Short mmCIF file of C-alpha atoms and ligand atoms in Angstrom, two decimals:
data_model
loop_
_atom_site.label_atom_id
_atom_site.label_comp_id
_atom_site.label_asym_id
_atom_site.label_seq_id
_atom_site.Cartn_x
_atom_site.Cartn_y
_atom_site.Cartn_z
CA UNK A 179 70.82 106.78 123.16
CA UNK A 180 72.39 110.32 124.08
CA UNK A 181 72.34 113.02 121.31
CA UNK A 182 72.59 112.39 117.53
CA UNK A 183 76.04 112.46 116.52
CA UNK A 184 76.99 115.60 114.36
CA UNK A 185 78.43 114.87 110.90
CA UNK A 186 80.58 117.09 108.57
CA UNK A 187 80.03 115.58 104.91
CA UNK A 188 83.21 116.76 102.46
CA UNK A 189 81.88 116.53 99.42
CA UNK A 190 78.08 116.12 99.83
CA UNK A 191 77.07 116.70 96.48
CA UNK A 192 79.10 113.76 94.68
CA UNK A 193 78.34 109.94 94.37
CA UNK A 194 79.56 108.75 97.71
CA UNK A 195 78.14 112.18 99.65
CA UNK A 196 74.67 111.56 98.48
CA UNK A 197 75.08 108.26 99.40
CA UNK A 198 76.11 109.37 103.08
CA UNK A 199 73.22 111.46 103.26
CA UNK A 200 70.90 108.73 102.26
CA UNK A 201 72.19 106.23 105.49
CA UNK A 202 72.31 109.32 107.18
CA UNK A 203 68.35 110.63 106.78
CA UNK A 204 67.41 106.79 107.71
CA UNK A 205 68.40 107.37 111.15
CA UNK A 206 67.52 110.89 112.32
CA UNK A 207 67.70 109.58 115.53
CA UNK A 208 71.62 108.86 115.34
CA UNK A 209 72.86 111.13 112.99
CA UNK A 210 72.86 115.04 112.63
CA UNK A 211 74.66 116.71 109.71
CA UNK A 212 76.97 119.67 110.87
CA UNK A 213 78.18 121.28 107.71
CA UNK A 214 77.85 120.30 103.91
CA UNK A 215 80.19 121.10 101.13
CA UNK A 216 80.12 121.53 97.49
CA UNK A 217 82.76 123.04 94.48
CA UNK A 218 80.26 122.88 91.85
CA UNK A 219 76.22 122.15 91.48
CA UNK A 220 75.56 124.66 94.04
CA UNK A 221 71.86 124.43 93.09
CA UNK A 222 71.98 120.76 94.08
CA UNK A 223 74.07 121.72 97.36
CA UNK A 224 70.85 124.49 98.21
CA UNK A 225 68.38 121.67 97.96
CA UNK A 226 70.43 119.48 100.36
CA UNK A 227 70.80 122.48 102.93
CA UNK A 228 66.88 122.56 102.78
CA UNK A 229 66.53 118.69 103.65
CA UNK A 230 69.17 118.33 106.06
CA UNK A 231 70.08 121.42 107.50
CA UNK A 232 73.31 121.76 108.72
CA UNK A 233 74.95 124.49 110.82
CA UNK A 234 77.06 125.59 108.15
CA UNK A 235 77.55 125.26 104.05
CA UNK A 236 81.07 125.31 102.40
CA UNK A 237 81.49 126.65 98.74
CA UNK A 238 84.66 127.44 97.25
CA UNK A 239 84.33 130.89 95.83
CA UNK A 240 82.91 134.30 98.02
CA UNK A 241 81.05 135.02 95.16
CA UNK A 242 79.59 131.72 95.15
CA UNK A 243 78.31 132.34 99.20
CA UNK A 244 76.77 135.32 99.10
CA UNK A 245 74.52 133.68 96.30
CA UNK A 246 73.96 130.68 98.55
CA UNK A 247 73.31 132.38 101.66
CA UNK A 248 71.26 135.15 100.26
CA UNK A 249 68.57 131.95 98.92
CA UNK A 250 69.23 130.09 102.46
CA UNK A 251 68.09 133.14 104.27
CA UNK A 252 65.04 133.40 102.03
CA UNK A 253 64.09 130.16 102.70
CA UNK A 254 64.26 130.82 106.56
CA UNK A 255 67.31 128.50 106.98
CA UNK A 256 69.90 129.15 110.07
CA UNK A 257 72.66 127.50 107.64
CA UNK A 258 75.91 129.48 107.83
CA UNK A 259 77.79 129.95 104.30
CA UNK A 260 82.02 129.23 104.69
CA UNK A 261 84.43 130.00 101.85
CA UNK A 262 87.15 127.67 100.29
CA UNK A 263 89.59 125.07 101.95
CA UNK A 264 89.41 127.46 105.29
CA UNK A 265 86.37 126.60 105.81
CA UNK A 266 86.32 123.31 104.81
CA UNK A 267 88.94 122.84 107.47
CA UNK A 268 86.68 124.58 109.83
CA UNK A 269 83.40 122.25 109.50
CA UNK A 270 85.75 119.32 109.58
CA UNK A 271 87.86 120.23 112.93
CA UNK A 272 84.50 122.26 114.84
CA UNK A 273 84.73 121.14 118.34
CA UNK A 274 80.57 120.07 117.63
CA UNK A 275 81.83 117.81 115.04
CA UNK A 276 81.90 113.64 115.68
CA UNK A 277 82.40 112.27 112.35
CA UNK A 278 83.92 113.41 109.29
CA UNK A 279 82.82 111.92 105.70
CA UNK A 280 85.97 112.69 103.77
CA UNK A 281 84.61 112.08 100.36
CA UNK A 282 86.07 114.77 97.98
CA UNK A 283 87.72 113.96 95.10
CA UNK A 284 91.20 114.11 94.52
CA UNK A 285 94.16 115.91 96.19
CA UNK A 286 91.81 118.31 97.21
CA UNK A 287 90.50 116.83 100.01
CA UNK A 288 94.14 116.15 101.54
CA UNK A 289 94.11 119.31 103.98
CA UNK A 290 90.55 119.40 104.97
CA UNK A 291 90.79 115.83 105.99
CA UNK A 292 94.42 115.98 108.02
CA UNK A 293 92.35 119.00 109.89
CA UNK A 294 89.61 116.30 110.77
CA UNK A 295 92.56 113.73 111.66
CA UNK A 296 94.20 116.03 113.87
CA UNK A 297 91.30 117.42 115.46
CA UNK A 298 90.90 113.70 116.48
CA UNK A 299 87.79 113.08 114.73
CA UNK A 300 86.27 110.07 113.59
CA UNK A 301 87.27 109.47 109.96
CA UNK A 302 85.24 107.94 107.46
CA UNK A 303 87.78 107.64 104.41
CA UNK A 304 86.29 107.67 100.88
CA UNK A 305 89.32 110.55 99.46
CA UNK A 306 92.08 107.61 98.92
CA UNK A 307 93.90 110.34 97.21
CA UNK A 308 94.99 112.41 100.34
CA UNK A 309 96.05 108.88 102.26
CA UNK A 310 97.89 107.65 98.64
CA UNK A 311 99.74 111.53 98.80
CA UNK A 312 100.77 111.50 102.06
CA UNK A 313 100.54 107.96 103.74
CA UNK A 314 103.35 108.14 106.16
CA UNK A 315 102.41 111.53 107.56
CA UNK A 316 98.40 111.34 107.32
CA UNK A 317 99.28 107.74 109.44
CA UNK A 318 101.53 109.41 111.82
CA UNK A 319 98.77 112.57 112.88
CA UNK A 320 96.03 109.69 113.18
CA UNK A 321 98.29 107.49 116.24
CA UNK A 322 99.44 111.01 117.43
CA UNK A 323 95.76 112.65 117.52
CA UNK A 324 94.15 108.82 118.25
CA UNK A 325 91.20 109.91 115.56
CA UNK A 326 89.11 106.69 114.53
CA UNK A 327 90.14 106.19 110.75
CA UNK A 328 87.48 103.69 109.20
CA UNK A 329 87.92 102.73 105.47
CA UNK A 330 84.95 103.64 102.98
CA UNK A 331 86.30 102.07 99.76
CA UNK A 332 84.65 99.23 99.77
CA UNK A 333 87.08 96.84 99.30
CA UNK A 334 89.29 98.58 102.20
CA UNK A 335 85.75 98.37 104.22
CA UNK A 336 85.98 94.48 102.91
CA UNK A 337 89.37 93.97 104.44
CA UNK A 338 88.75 95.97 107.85
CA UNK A 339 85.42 93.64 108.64
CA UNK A 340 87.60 90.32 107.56
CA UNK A 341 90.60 91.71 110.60
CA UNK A 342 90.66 90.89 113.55
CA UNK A 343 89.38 93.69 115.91
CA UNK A 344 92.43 94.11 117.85
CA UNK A 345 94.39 94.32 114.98
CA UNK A 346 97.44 96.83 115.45
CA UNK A 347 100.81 96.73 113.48
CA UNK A 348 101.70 94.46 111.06
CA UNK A 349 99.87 91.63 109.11
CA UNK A 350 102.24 88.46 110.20
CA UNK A 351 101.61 89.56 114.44
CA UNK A 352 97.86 88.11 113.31
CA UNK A 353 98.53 85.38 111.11
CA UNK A 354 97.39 87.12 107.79
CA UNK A 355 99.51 85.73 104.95
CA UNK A 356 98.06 88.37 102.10
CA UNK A 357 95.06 90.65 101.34
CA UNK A 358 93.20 89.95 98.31
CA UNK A 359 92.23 93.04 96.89
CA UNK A 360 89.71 92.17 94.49
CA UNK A 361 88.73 94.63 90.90
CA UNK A 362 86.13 94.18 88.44
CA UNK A 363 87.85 95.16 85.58
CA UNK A 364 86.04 97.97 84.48
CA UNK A 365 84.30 98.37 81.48
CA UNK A 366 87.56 97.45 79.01
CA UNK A 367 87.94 94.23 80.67
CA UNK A 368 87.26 92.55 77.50
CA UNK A 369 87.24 95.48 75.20
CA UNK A 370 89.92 94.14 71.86
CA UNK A 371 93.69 96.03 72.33
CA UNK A 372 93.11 97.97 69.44
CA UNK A 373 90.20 99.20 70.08
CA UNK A 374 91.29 100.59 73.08
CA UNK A 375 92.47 103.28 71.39
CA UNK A 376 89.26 105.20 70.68
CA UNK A 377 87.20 104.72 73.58
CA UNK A 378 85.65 107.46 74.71
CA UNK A 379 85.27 109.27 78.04
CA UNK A 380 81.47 108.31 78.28
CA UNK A 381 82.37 104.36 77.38
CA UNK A 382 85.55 104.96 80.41
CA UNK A 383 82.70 106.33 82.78
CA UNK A 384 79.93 103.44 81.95
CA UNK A 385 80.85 101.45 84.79
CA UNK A 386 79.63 97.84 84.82
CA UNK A 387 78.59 97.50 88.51
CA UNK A 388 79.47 100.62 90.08
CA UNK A 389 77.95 104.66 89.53
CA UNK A 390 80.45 106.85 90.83
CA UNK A 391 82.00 110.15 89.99
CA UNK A 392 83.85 110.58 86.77
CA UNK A 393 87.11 110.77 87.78
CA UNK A 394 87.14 107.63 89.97
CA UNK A 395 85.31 105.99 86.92
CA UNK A 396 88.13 106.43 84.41
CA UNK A 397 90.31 105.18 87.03
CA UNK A 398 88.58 102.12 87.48
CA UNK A 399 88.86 101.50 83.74
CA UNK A 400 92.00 102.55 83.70
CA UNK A 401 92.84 99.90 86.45
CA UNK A 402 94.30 102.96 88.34
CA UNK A 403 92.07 102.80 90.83
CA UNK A 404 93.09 99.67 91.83
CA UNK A 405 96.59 100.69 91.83
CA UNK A 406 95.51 103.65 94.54
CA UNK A 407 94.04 101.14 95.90
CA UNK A 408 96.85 98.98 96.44
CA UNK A 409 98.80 101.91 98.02
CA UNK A 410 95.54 102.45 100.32
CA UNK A 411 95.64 99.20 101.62
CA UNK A 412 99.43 99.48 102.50
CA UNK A 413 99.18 102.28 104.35
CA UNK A 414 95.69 101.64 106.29
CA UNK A 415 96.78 97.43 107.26
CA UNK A 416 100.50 98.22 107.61
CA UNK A 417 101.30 95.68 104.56
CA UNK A 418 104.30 95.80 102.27
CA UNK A 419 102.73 96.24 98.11
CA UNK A 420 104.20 92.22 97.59
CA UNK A 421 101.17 91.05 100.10
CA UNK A 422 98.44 92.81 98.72
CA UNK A 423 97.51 90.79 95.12
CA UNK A 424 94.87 92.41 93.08
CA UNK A 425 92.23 89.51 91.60
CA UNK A 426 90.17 90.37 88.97
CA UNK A 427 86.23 89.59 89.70
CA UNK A 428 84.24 90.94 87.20
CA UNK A 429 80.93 90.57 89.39
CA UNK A 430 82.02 93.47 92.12
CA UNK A 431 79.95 90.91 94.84
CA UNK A 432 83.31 89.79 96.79
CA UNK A 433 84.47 93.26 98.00
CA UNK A 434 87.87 91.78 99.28
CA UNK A 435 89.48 88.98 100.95
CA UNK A 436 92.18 88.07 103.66
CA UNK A 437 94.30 84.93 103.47
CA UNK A 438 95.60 83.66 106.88
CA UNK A 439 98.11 81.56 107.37
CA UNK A 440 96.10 78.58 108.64
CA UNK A 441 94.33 78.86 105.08
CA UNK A 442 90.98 80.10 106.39
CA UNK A 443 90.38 82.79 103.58
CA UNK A 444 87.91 85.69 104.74
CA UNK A 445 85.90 87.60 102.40
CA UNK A 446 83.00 90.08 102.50
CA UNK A 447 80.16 90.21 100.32
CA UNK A 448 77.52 92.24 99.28
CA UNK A 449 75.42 94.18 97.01
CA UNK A 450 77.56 96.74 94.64
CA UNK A 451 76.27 99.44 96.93
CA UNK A 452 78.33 102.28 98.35
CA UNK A 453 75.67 102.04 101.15
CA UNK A 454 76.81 99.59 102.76
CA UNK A 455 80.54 100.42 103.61
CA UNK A 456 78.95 104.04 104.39
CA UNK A 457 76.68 102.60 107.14
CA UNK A 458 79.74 99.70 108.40
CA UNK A 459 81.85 102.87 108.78
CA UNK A 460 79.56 105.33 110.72
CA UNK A 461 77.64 102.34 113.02
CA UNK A 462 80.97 100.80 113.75
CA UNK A 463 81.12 98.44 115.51
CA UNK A 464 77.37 98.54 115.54
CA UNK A 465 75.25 97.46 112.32
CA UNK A 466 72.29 99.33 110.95
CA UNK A 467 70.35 99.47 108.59
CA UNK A 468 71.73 100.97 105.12
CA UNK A 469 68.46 100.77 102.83
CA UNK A 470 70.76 98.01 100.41
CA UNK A 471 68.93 95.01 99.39
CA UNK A 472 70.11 91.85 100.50
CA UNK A 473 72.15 89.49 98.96
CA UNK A 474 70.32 87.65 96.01
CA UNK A 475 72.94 84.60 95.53
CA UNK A 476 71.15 82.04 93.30
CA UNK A 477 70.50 85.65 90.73
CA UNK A 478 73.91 86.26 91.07
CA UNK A 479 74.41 82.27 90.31
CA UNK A 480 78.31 82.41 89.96
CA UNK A 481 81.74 84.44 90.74
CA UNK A 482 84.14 84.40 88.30
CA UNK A 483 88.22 84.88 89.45
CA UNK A 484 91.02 86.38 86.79
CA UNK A 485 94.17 87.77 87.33
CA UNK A 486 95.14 90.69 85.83
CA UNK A 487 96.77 91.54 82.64
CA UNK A 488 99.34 94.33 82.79
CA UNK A 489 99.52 94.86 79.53
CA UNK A 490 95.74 96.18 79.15
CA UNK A 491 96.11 97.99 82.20
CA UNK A 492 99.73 99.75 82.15
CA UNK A 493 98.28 102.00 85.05
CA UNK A 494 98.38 99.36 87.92
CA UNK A 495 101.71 98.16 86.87
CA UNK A 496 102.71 101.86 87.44
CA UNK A 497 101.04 102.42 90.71
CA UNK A 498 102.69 99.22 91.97
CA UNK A 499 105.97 100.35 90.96
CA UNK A 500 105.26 103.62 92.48
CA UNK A 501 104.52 101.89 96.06
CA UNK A 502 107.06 100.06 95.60
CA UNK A 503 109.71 102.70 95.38
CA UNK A 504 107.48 104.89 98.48
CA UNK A 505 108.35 108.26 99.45
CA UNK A 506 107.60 110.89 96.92
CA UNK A 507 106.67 108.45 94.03
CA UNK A 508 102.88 107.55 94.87
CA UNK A 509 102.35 111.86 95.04
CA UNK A 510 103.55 112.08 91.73
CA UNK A 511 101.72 109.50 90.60
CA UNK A 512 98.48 110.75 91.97
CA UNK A 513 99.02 114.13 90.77
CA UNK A 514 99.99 113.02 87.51
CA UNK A 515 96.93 110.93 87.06
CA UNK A 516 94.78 113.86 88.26
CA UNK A 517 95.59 116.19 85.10
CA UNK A 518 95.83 113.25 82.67
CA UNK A 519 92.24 111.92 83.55
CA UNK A 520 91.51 115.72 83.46
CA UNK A 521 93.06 116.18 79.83
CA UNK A 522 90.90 112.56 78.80
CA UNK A 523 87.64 113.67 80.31
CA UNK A 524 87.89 117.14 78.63
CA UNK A 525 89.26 115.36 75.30
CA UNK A 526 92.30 116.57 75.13
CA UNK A 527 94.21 112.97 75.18
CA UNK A 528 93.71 109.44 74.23
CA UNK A 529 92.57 106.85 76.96
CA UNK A 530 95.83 105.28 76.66
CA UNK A 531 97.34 108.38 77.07
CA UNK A 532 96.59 108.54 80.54
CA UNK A 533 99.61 105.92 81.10
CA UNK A 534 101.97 107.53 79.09
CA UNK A 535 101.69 110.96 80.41
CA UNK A 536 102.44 109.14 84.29
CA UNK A 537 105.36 107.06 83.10
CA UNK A 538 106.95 109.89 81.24
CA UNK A 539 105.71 112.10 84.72
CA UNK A 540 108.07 109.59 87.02
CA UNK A 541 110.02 108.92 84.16
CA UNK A 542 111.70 112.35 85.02
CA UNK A 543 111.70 113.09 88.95
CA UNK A 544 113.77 111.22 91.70
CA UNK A 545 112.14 109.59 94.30
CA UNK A 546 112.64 111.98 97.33
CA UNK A 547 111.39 111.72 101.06
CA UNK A 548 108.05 113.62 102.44
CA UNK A 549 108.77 115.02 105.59
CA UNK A 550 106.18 117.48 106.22
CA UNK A 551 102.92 118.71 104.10
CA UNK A 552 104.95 121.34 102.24
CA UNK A 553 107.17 118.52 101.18
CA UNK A 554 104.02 116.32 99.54
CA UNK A 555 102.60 119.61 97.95
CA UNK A 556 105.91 120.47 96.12
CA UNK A 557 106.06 116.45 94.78
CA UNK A 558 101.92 116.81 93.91
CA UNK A 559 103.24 120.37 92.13
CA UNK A 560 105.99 119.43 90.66
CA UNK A 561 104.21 116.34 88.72
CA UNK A 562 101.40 118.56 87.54
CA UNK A 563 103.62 120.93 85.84
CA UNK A 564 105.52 117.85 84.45
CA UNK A 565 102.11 116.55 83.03
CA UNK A 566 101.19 119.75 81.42
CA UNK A 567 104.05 120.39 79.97
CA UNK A 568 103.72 117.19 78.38
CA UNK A 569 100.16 118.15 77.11
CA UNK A 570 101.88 121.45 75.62
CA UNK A 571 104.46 119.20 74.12
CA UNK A 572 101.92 116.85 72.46
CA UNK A 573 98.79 119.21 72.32
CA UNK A 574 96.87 118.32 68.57
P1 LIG B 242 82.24 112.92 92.78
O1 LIG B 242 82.97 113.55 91.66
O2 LIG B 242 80.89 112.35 92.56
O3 LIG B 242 82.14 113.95 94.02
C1 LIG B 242 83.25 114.69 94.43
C2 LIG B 242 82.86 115.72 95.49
O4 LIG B 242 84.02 116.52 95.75
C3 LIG B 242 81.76 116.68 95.04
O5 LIG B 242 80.98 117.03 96.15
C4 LIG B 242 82.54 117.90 94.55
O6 LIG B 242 81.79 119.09 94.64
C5 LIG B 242 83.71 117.91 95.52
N1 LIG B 242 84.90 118.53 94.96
C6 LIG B 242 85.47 118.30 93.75
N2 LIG B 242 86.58 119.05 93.58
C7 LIG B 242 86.72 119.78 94.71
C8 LIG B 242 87.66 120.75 95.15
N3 LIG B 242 88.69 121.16 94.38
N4 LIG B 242 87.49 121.30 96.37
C9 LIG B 242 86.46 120.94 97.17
N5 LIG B 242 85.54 120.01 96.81
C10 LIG B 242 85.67 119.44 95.60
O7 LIG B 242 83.22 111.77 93.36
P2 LIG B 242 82.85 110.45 94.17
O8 LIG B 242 82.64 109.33 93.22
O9 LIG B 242 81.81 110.74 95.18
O10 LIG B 242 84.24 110.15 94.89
C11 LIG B 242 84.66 110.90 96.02
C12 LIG B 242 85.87 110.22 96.63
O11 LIG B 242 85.49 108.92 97.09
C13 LIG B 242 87.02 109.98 95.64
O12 LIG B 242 88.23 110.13 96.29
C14 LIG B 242 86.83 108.54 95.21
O13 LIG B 242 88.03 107.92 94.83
C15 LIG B 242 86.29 107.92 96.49
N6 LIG B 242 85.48 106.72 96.29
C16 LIG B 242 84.32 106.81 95.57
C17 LIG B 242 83.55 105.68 95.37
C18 LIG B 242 82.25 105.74 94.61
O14 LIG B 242 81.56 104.72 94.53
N7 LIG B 242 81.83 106.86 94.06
C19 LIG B 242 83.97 104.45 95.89
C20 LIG B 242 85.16 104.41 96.61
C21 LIG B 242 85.91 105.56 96.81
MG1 LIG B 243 87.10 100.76 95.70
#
């Protein structure tokens, strides 16, 4: 094989960067890492400089770098120290630069991963936040730059190994009659109604099969992140929100499913391990290793099917209505579930809260087109201010 290809990580120091760097540092002989970047636990981003060391180090404040570099030079490391979402577009777009993990969380990650996507790298999409905010125009700069955009959700990782390989535009030109997007239910699947109404952010984040970061945690209990999800899928299979039905599987083994029209139904399966869409996504269409165990089927013994019930999870209902009604609406929902899950993790609202601050959030905006980045900014703006105002409206 010719050189190791270089890797930009966005995001290194949460769930799904460690991850990366743990298929990563299994093949040394494959994979390089160009740049690593952290917003907080800069500590934990020094010690990951020291055992990969990459060309270059993003932190979001100057203050922040000087500290970093002045302990990087001390321990005799050539790692450069960049500042804020410059240089975060900067390690993704570097001409040295083959891959691009974009795992940040949030809206956050939406510029530094377009600057990958137009730079024409390969994209390795964990930040389903910056393709739910801008869907039409991230799309659009991927078939205009050609960049390689490989799901890392593992459900969307799911669906893209169950497609056909030439698959293009459309799901009816290749005989698919729906996806199958399939949730386990988070930890409130079976929690009573009522109780619902005390849980606390640390019950939200105690994930039954998954250990992620928090705010992708209270999504998944919320049943939000299924609803992103949902939008995901439209936008990366080129499927209208009526062919995508979310199932309920409560043992996170099926990862996702597609139903063809000859009734052949496709599904992959695995190990809850974030590992294993990682490695699918940077080996493509190779396979290697991803240090996940295999597939234990007679301990697993059964998999158990539900659909879901809207009324315990108000949040998906919302999202679907949001892709539903396109243009600006999935924005404002994103940015409105930012500051709510925010407000909950900081305690400042009510689990159930989180729904009511969204619906009240589109409750009071028209839908309005995205034509350019500006355009999905203003829409992720304009929904933040409309969520804190209603935390100032209903602050206790
Ligand atoms: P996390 O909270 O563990 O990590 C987030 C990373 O983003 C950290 O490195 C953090 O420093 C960085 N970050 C946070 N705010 C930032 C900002 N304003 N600017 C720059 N960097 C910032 O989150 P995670 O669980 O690793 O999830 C990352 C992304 O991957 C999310 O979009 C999530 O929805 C998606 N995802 C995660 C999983 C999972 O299993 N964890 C699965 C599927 C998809
Ligand atoms: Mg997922």
């Amino acid at each position: 094989m010719s050189r190791p290809q270089q890797i930009t990580v966005l995001g290194a120091t949460g769930s799904i960067g460690l991850s990366t760097l743990d298929v990563i540092a299994r093949h040394p002989e494959r994979y390089q890492v160009f740049a690593l970047t952290g917003f907080t636990r800069l500590s934990e981003l020094f010690a990951l400089c020291v055992r990969h060391v990459p060309q270059f180090a993003v932190v979001p404040q100057v203050e922040a770098a000087r500290g970093l570099q002045d302990d990087l030079r001390a321990a005799g490391l050539p790692t450069r120290v960049l500042v804020g979402e410059e240089g975060l577009c900067q390690v993704a777009s570097a001409p040295e630069v083959d891959a691009v993990m974009a795992a940040i969380v949030g809206a956050a990650g939406l510029r530094p991963t377009l600057a990958a996507v137009e730079a024409g790298k390969k994209i390795l999409l964990a930040n389903k936040e910056a393709l739910v905010m801008s869907g039409a125009l991230f799309m659009q700069a991927v078939r205009k730059s050609g960049s390689v955009l490989l799901p890392i959700d593992s459900e969307h990782n799911a669906i893209f190994q169950c497609m056909p390989q030439d698959f293009a535009r459309g799901l009816s030109s290749v005989g698919v009659r729906r996806i199958l997007l399939t949730a386990s239910g988070g930890p409130f699947r079976q929690t009573p109604m009522a109780e619902l109404e005390h849980v606390s952010p640390d019950q939200a984040c105690a994930h039954p099969n998954w250990s992620m970061g928090r705010k992708i945690s209270v999504d998944s209990a919320s049943m939000m992140n299924k609803g992103l999800e949902l939008i995901e899928a439209c936008w990366l299979f080129d499927a209208k929100p009526s062919q995508v039905e979310v199932v309920i599987h409560p043992q996170s083994v099926i990862h996702s499913l597609v139903d063809y029209v000859d009734g052949s139904v496709l599904a992959q399966l695995g190990n809850p391990d974030m590992r294993t869409p990682i490695a699918n996504a940077l080996a493509w269409p190779e396979r290697i290793d991803s240090g996940v165990a295999p597939l234990d089927l007679f301990a697993i013994a059964r998999l158990d099917f539900e659909a879901p019930d809207e009324e315990r999870f108000p949040c998906l209902r919302l999202a679907r209505q949001a892709a539903e009604a396109g243009d600006s609406a999935p924005a404002m929902l994103n940015a409105a579930n930012e500051v709510a899950v925010a407000a909950f993790l900081d305690g400042r609202v009510r689990y159930l809260e989180i729904a009511s601050i969204i619906e009240d959030v589109l409750s009071r905006e028209p839908v309005v087109a995205l034509d350019d980045l500006d355009s999905v900014f203003t829409a992720d703006a304009k929904a933040r201010t409309l969520a804190e105002q209603w935390l100032s409206r209903h602050s206790r």
